[in-house]
Amino acid sequence: LPHGIFLIFVALYVQGERTRKPVWYFAAAAMAIVQGLFRPYDLLTICASIPLFIAVEIVLTRELELRLNALRAVPAIAVAPLFGYYYYIFSIHPIFKYWASQGDQRPYSIPWHIVGLGFAGILVLWRVVRLRRYPLADTSERLLTALAATIFLLFHGNHLSKSLSFSPQVGIPLLAPLILLAVPMLPRLADVCRIAQPRWRAAALGLFLAANAAGSPLYFEWRTNLGGLVSRNYVLDTQLEAIEWLKSRAGGDDVVLSTEKMGNRIAFYMPVRVAIGHWALT
């Protein structure tokens, strides 16, 4: 749901760029607020990508266009209070800032991340390298480029600062703008491969889509098999003995205070209520 709402925000903003009508920018702002209520991480993307896009447009057009750029900034301005609220809650508040540590992520390998972008990433990279021949035709494509660049840079922000320890969380929507930027390259790819007949083009497109999606089942297979390799997924004999000892002493109305891992097991084996100790909040 949050991913879909974010894509709707992008679609509304793109429509604003194509029509230059204020209603689309304000609709995008409303959707950005809804998105922020679902997923605080994406507010960082919105508040960083829009200024970057505006700066790029000013440089390319060499015009300030105050009214147009003010409209472009409306979504970022609309979510700024919500962004400030989240910053206070997750960075300053004496209790909730520990809750935020649940979102911390270890740094990802940049080369492997690039490889993981698949054929969409390859086509976009090809387009960037051949930018003079395959230019970004309109502002909506430049918007998608600024959005993809912002997400990619923020994704790896925790390489640079501990304050961005959660930054890989913003990477969920990255492939969407890359795919949209890659689509115009498909006919050019067919020309390069000298695929003239429509049926062969259709076959090549099908092969492209199949190859690009192949990573998903492989990923899920890896995640499924991973469950059998992690010791915390299994209860030990000594833990079963402890649970049997507790079962002989605890009544059905008792409440057991436990750690997170053992609490889930106690609740499975015994008809008691369990207060699970949480590593960040207890």
Short mmCIF file of C-alpha atoms in Angstrom, two decimals:
data_model
loop_
_atom_site.label_atom_id
_atom_site.label_comp_id
_atom_site.label_asym_id
_atom_site.label_seq_id
_atom_site.Cartn_x
_atom_site.Cartn_y
_atom_site.Cartn_z
CA LEU A 1 0.00 0.00 0.00
CA PRO A 2 2.68 2.62 0.85
CA HIS A 3 4.60 1.74 -2.31
CA GLY A 4 1.46 2.19 -4.41
CA ILE A 5 0.66 5.52 -2.76
CA PHE A 6 4.20 6.73 -3.43
CA LEU A 7 3.84 5.82 -7.12
CA ILE A 8 0.52 7.68 -7.25
CA PHE A 9 2.30 10.73 -5.80
CA VAL A 10 4.93 10.47 -8.54
CA ALA A 11 2.24 10.06 -11.23
CA LEU A 12 0.39 13.17 -10.03
CA TYR A 13 3.61 15.17 -9.96
CA VAL A 14 4.50 13.99 -13.48
CA GLN A 15 1.04 15.06 -14.65
CA GLY A 16 1.72 18.46 -13.11
CA GLU A 17 4.94 18.72 -15.12
CA ARG A 18 3.17 17.76 -18.33
CA THR A 19 0.21 20.12 -17.93
CA ARG A 20 1.66 22.83 -15.65
CA LYS A 21 -1.72 23.01 -13.94
CA PRO A 22 -1.60 23.81 -10.18
CA VAL A 23 -4.29 21.24 -9.35
CA TRP A 24 -1.89 18.36 -10.05
CA TYR A 25 0.85 19.73 -7.80
CA PHE A 26 -1.64 20.21 -4.95
CA ALA A 27 -3.01 16.71 -5.52
CA ALA A 28 0.55 15.39 -5.37
CA ALA A 29 1.05 17.30 -2.12
CA ALA A 30 -2.06 15.71 -0.60
CA MET A 31 -0.86 12.25 -1.63
CA ALA A 32 2.60 13.01 -0.22
CA ILE A 33 1.02 13.77 3.16
CA VAL A 34 -0.89 10.48 3.05
CA GLN A 35 2.35 8.72 2.12
CA GLY A 36 4.12 10.34 5.07
CA LEU A 37 1.47 9.04 7.46
CA PHE A 38 2.10 5.52 6.13
CA ARG A 39 5.88 5.54 5.69
CA PRO A 40 7.99 8.28 7.28
CA TYR A 41 11.10 7.16 5.36
CA ASP A 42 9.71 8.37 2.03
CA LEU A 43 9.32 11.93 3.32
CA LEU A 44 13.12 12.14 3.22
CA THR A 45 13.03 11.11 -0.44
CA ILE A 46 10.34 13.67 -1.27
CA CYS A 47 12.04 16.52 0.59
CA ALA A 48 15.41 15.76 -1.05
CA SER A 49 14.39 14.91 -4.63
CA ILE A 50 12.14 17.93 -5.28
CA PRO A 51 14.83 20.57 -4.48
CA LEU A 52 17.31 18.59 -6.59
CA PHE A 53 14.85 18.51 -9.49
CA ILE A 54 14.16 22.25 -9.21
CA ALA A 55 17.89 23.01 -9.12
CA VAL A 56 18.51 20.88 -12.23
CA GLU A 57 15.70 22.63 -14.12
CA ILE A 58 17.04 26.08 -13.20
CA VAL A 59 20.51 25.12 -14.42
CA LEU A 60 19.25 23.59 -17.68
CA THR A 61 16.74 26.31 -18.57
CA ARG A 62 18.78 29.18 -17.08
CA GLU A 63 15.51 30.69 -15.86
CA LEU A 64 14.15 30.96 -12.31
CA GLU A 65 10.45 30.71 -13.30
CA LEU A 66 9.37 31.61 -9.78
CA ARG A 67 5.70 30.68 -10.15
CA LEU A 68 6.41 27.27 -11.71
CA ASN A 69 9.14 26.38 -9.22
CA ALA A 70 6.91 27.48 -6.35
CA LEU A 71 4.29 25.01 -7.60
CA ARG A 72 6.96 22.33 -7.90
CA ALA A 73 7.93 22.90 -4.29
CA VAL A 74 4.36 22.60 -2.95
CA PRO A 75 4.59 18.85 -2.04
CA ALA A 76 7.87 19.33 -0.18
CA ILE A 77 6.49 22.35 1.68
CA ALA A 78 3.27 20.48 2.52
CA VAL A 79 5.09 17.57 4.18
CA ALA A 80 7.72 19.72 5.93
CA PRO A 81 5.75 19.96 9.25
CA LEU A 82 5.22 16.19 9.24
CA PHE A 83 8.91 15.68 8.45
CA GLY A 84 9.84 17.93 11.39
CA TYR A 85 7.50 16.00 13.68
CA TYR A 86 9.09 12.68 12.73
CA TYR A 87 12.55 14.13 13.22
CA TYR A 88 11.62 15.20 16.75
CA ILE A 89 10.00 11.87 17.61
CA PHE A 90 12.72 9.61 16.22
CA SER A 91 15.82 11.73 16.92
CA ILE A 92 15.11 13.88 20.00
CA HIS A 93 12.27 12.38 22.05
CA PRO A 94 13.81 10.53 25.03
CA ILE A 95 11.65 7.40 24.53
CA PHE A 96 10.76 7.09 20.88
CA LYS A 97 14.27 7.69 19.61
CA TYR A 98 15.13 4.19 20.85
CA TRP A 99 12.18 2.82 18.91
CA ALA A 100 13.69 4.29 15.74
CA SER A 101 16.77 2.12 16.18
CA GLN A 102 14.68 -0.83 14.98
CA GLY A 103 14.98 0.59 11.47
CA ASP A 104 18.78 0.60 11.46
CA GLN A 105 20.30 -1.20 8.48
CA ARG A 106 23.81 -2.35 7.77
CA PRO A 107 25.51 -0.72 4.73
CA TYR A 108 24.95 -2.46 1.42
CA SER A 109 27.58 -3.14 -1.22
CA ILE A 110 27.23 -0.45 -3.89
CA PRO A 111 28.49 -2.68 -6.78
CA TRP A 112 26.14 -5.52 -5.83
CA HIS A 113 23.26 -3.07 -5.48
CA ILE A 114 23.92 -1.79 -9.01
CA VAL A 115 24.01 -5.36 -10.32
CA GLY A 116 20.75 -6.03 -8.47
CA LEU A 117 18.98 -3.33 -10.48
CA GLY A 118 18.88 -5.78 -13.39
CA PHE A 119 18.28 -4.93 -17.04
CA ALA A 120 16.38 -1.77 -16.11
CA GLY A 121 19.55 -0.48 -14.47
CA ILE A 122 21.62 -1.47 -17.50
CA LEU A 123 19.32 0.34 -19.93
CA VAL A 124 19.26 3.49 -17.80
CA LEU A 125 23.05 3.41 -17.49
CA TRP A 126 23.25 3.04 -21.29
CA ARG A 127 20.93 6.01 -21.67
CA VAL A 128 23.01 8.13 -19.30
CA VAL A 129 26.24 7.25 -21.13
CA ARG A 130 24.61 8.10 -24.49
CA LEU A 131 22.71 11.10 -23.13
CA ARG A 132 23.43 13.30 -26.15
CA ARG A 133 21.92 10.77 -28.52
CA TYR A 134 19.10 9.70 -26.20
CA PRO A 135 18.34 12.86 -24.19
CA LEU A 136 15.83 13.18 -21.39
CA ALA A 137 13.09 14.56 -23.58
CA ASP A 138 10.94 16.45 -21.09
CA THR A 139 10.81 17.61 -17.50
CA SER A 140 8.93 14.52 -16.36
CA GLU A 141 11.86 12.31 -17.39
CA ARG A 142 14.27 14.63 -15.63
CA LEU A 143 12.04 14.41 -12.57
CA LEU A 144 12.25 10.60 -12.65
CA THR A 145 16.03 10.83 -13.02
CA ALA A 146 16.32 13.17 -10.04
CA LEU A 147 14.06 10.86 -8.04
CA ALA A 148 16.10 7.74 -8.90
CA ALA A 149 19.39 9.50 -8.17
CA THR A 150 18.09 10.78 -4.82
CA ILE A 151 16.85 7.35 -3.75
CA PHE A 152 20.12 5.69 -4.78
CA LEU A 153 22.27 8.24 -2.92
CA LEU A 154 20.09 8.14 0.20
CA PHE A 155 20.07 4.33 0.09
CA HIS A 156 23.83 4.38 0.63
CA GLY A 157 23.78 7.33 3.03
CA ASN A 158 24.66 5.12 5.99
CA HIS A 159 28.09 4.66 4.43
CA LEU A 160 28.70 8.32 5.25
CA SER A 161 26.86 9.04 8.50
CA LYS A 162 25.42 7.15 11.46
CA SER A 163 22.54 9.62 11.46
CA LEU A 164 21.38 7.90 8.25
CA SER A 165 21.62 4.40 9.70
CA PHE A 166 18.11 3.69 8.40
CA SER A 167 18.80 4.98 4.86
CA PRO A 168 18.43 1.64 2.96
CA GLN A 169 14.77 1.76 4.04
CA VAL A 170 14.15 4.46 1.42
CA GLY A 171 15.20 2.18 -1.44
CA ILE A 172 11.88 0.39 -2.00
CA PRO A 173 10.59 2.62 -4.87
CA LEU A 174 13.93 2.81 -6.74
CA LEU A 175 13.12 0.39 -9.56
CA ALA A 176 9.89 2.16 -10.57
CA PRO A 177 11.52 5.33 -11.99
CA LEU A 178 14.35 3.24 -13.48
CA ILE A 179 11.87 1.06 -15.39
CA LEU A 180 10.02 4.13 -16.69
CA LEU A 181 13.31 5.64 -17.85
CA ALA A 182 14.38 2.33 -19.41
CA VAL A 183 11.21 1.75 -21.47
CA PRO A 184 12.12 4.28 -24.25
CA MET A 185 15.38 2.39 -24.74
CA LEU A 186 13.65 -0.90 -25.65
CA PRO A 187 12.99 0.02 -29.32
CA ARG A 188 16.57 1.30 -29.56
CA LEU A 189 17.80 -1.96 -28.05
CA ALA A 190 15.83 -3.82 -30.72
CA ASP A 191 17.40 -1.65 -33.42
CA VAL A 192 20.85 -2.32 -32.06
CA CYS A 193 20.12 -6.05 -32.07
CA ARG A 194 18.64 -5.65 -35.60
CA ILE A 195 15.34 -7.16 -34.56
CA ALA A 196 13.09 -5.94 -37.35
CA GLN A 197 10.11 -8.31 -37.28
CA PRO A 198 7.38 -7.51 -34.72
CA ARG A 199 7.15 -11.10 -33.51
CA TRP A 200 10.86 -11.20 -32.74
CA ARG A 201 10.57 -7.87 -30.95
CA ALA A 202 7.73 -9.29 -28.88
CA ALA A 203 9.81 -12.40 -28.12
CA ALA A 204 12.77 -10.24 -27.12
CA LEU A 205 10.55 -8.14 -24.86
CA GLY A 206 9.16 -11.29 -23.24
CA LEU A 207 12.69 -12.59 -22.68
CA PHE A 208 13.69 -9.23 -21.22
CA LEU A 209 10.78 -9.24 -18.77
CA ALA A 210 11.39 -12.88 -17.79
CA ALA A 211 15.09 -12.26 -17.16
CA ASN A 212 14.39 -9.09 -15.23
CA ALA A 213 11.92 -10.92 -12.96
CA ALA A 214 14.10 -14.00 -12.47
CA GLY A 215 15.70 -12.55 -9.37
CA SER A 216 12.44 -12.53 -7.41
CA PRO A 217 11.87 -16.31 -7.12
CA LEU A 218 15.58 -16.82 -6.50
CA TYR A 219 15.44 -14.26 -3.70
CA PHE A 220 12.39 -15.86 -2.09
CA GLU A 221 13.97 -19.30 -2.36
CA TRP A 222 17.04 -17.96 -0.58
CA ARG A 223 14.92 -16.36 2.16
CA THR A 224 12.94 -19.59 2.61
CA ASN A 225 16.05 -21.73 2.89
CA LEU A 226 17.59 -19.21 5.26
CA GLY A 227 14.99 -20.16 7.85
CA GLY A 228 16.52 -23.60 8.11
CA LEU A 229 19.99 -22.22 8.73
CA VAL A 230 19.24 -19.85 11.63
CA SER A 231 19.48 -21.42 15.08
CA ARG A 232 16.97 -19.02 16.64
CA ASN A 233 14.22 -20.66 14.60
CA TYR A 234 14.51 -23.88 16.62
CA VAL A 235 13.82 -24.65 20.28
CA LEU A 236 16.56 -26.47 22.19
CA ASP A 237 15.99 -29.45 24.50
CA THR A 238 17.08 -27.37 27.50
CA GLN A 239 14.54 -24.69 26.56
CA LEU A 240 11.80 -27.32 26.31
CA GLU A 241 12.75 -28.54 29.77
CA ALA A 242 12.49 -24.98 31.09
CA ILE A 243 9.08 -24.58 29.47
CA GLU A 244 7.88 -27.86 31.04
CA TRP A 245 9.11 -26.63 34.44
CA LEU A 246 7.19 -23.38 33.94
CA LYS A 247 4.08 -25.21 32.72
CA SER A 248 3.93 -27.20 35.98
CA ARG A 249 3.94 -24.01 38.05
CA ALA A 250 2.13 -21.32 36.03
CA GLY A 251 -1.64 -21.11 35.96
CA GLY A 252 -3.83 -20.10 33.03
CA ASP A 253 -4.37 -16.59 34.44
CA ASP A 254 -0.69 -15.91 35.11
CA VAL A 255 1.38 -13.51 33.06
CA VAL A 256 4.93 -14.51 32.15
CA LEU A 257 7.60 -11.89 31.56
CA SER A 258 10.04 -13.14 28.94
CA THR A 259 12.56 -12.20 26.32
CA GLU A 260 11.34 -11.73 22.77
CA LYS A 261 12.68 -15.05 21.46
CA MET A 262 11.58 -17.24 24.37
CA GLY A 263 8.31 -15.35 24.79
CA ASN A 264 7.06 -16.48 21.39
CA ARG A 265 7.94 -20.09 22.23
CA ILE A 266 6.28 -19.99 25.66
CA ALA A 267 3.10 -18.64 24.10
CA PHE A 268 3.15 -21.51 21.63
CA TYR A 269 3.61 -24.28 24.19
CA MET A 270 1.59 -22.92 27.11
CA PRO A 271 -1.92 -21.42 27.61
CA VAL A 272 -0.59 -18.35 29.45
CA ARG A 273 -0.30 -14.69 28.61
CA VAL A 274 3.25 -13.56 27.83
CA ALA A 275 4.65 -10.05 28.20
CA ILE A 276 7.45 -10.14 25.65
CA GLY A 277 10.50 -8.10 26.51
CA HIS A 278 11.52 -5.94 23.56
CA TRP A 279 15.21 -5.22 23.13
CA ALA A 280 14.68 -1.55 22.22
CA LEU A 281 11.70 -0.56 24.35
CA THR A 282 11.92 -2.53 27.61
#
